[in-house]
XYZ file of C-alpha atoms in Angstrom:
136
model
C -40.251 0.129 4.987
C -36.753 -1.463 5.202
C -33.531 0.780 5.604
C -31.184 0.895 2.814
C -27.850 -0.391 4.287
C -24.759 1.276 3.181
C -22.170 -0.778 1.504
C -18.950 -1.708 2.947
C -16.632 0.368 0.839
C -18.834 3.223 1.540
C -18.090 2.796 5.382
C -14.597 2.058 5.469
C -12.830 -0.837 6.179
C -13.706 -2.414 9.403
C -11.730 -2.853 12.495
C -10.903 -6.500 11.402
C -9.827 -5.584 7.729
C -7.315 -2.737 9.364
C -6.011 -5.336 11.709
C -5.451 -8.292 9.315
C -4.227 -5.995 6.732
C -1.193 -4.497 9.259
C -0.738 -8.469 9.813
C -0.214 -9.479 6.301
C 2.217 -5.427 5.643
C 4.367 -6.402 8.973
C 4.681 -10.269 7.857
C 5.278 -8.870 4.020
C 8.011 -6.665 5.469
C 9.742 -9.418 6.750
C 9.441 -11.510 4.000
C 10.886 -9.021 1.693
C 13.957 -8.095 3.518
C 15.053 -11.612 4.432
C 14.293 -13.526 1.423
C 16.374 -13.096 -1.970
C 13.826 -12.161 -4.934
C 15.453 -13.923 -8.248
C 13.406 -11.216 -10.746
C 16.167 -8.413 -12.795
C 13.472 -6.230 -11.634
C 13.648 -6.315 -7.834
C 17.723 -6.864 -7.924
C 18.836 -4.254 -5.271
C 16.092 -2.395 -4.965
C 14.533 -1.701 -1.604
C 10.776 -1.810 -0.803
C 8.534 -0.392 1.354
C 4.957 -2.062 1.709
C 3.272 1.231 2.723
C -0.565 -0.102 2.721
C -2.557 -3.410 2.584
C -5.924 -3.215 1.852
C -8.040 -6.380 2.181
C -11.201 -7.295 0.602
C -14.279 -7.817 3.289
C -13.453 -11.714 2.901
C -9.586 -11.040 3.295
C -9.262 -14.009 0.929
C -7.746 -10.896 -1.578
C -5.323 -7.918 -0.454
C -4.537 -4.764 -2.770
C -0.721 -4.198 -1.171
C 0.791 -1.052 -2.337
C 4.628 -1.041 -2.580
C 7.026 1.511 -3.100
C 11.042 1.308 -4.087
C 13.076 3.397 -1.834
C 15.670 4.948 -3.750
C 16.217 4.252 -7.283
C 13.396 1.790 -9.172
C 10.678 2.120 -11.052
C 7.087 2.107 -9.371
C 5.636 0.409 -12.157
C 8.248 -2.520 -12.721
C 8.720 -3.168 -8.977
C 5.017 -3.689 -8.767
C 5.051 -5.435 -11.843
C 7.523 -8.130 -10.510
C 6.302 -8.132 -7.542
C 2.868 -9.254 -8.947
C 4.695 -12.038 -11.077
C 6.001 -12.828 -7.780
C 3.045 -12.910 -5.649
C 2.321 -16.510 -5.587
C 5.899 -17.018 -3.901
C 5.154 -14.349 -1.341
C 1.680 -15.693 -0.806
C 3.158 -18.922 0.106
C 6.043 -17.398 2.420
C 3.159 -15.618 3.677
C 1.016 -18.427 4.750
C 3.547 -19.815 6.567
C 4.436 -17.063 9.249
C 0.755 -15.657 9.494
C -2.117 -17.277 11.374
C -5.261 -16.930 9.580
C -8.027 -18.837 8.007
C -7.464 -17.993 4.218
C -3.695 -16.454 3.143
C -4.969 -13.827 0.780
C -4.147 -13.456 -2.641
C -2.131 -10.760 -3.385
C -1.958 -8.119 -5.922
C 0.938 -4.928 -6.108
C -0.101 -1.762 -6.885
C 2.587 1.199 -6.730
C 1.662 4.084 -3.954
C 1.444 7.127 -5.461
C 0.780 8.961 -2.355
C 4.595 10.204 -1.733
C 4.219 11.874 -5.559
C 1.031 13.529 -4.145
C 2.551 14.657 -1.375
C 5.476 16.563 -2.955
C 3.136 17.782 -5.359
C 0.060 19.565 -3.115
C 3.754 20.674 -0.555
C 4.832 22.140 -4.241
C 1.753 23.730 -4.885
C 1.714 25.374 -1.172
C 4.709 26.913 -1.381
C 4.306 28.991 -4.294
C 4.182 32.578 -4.306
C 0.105 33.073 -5.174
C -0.858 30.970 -2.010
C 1.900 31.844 0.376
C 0.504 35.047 0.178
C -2.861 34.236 0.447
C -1.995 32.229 3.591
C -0.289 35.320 4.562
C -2.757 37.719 4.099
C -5.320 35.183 6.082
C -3.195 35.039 9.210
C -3.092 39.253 8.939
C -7.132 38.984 9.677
């Protein structure tokens, strides 16, 4: 009887999505903060490329972007996305690899979750639950 494999987003990425998806966010990085973006959108806002996820065939790459300071999630992704076939081909010139993947902006919604479960911590009802667990 044959074994079931798992599938690959059941497992995780593997060790060559992680490393060609920290290629493309260091080479992204650089990209944004030397070249001038010409969208209303992205006009003096900062980004941070916080994660790039590629597919198994790293011919596509989720990239999740976040402004720092003021700007809109949403809209920065947004133009970023209307942007992406300019980045993609800034990108294929100062990465090595087979296929430059296509890109696609998502915002990261992880710093929101963050402050949120840190919010939900500190009230009063589950400080002193925590409190009462370190008594025993």
């Amino acid at each position: 009887m044959a074994r079931r494999q798992k599938s690959a987003s059941a497992k995780g990425p593997s060790q060559r999505q992680l490393r060609a998806g920290e290629l493309v966010r260091h080479a992204l990085v650089d990209i944004l903060a030397r070249e001038e973006m010409r969208d209303p959108d992205l006009d003096g806002v900062l980004i941070s490329v916080t994660e790039v996820r590629p597919s198994p065939d790293l011919r596509q790459a989720k990239v999740y972007v976040a402004p720092l300071g003021k700007g809109d999630q949403a809209k920065v992704a947004a133009a970023l996305n209307r942007a992406s076939s300019f980045l993609r081909g800034r990108l294929g010139r100062e990465i090595d690899m087979k296929f430059t993947p296509e890109l696609h902006f998502h915002p990261d919604n992880s710093f929101d979750t963050a402050s949120h479960v840190d919010a939900l911590l500190r009230r009063p009802q589950v400080q002193r639950d925590l409190d009462h667990d370190e008594e025993e």
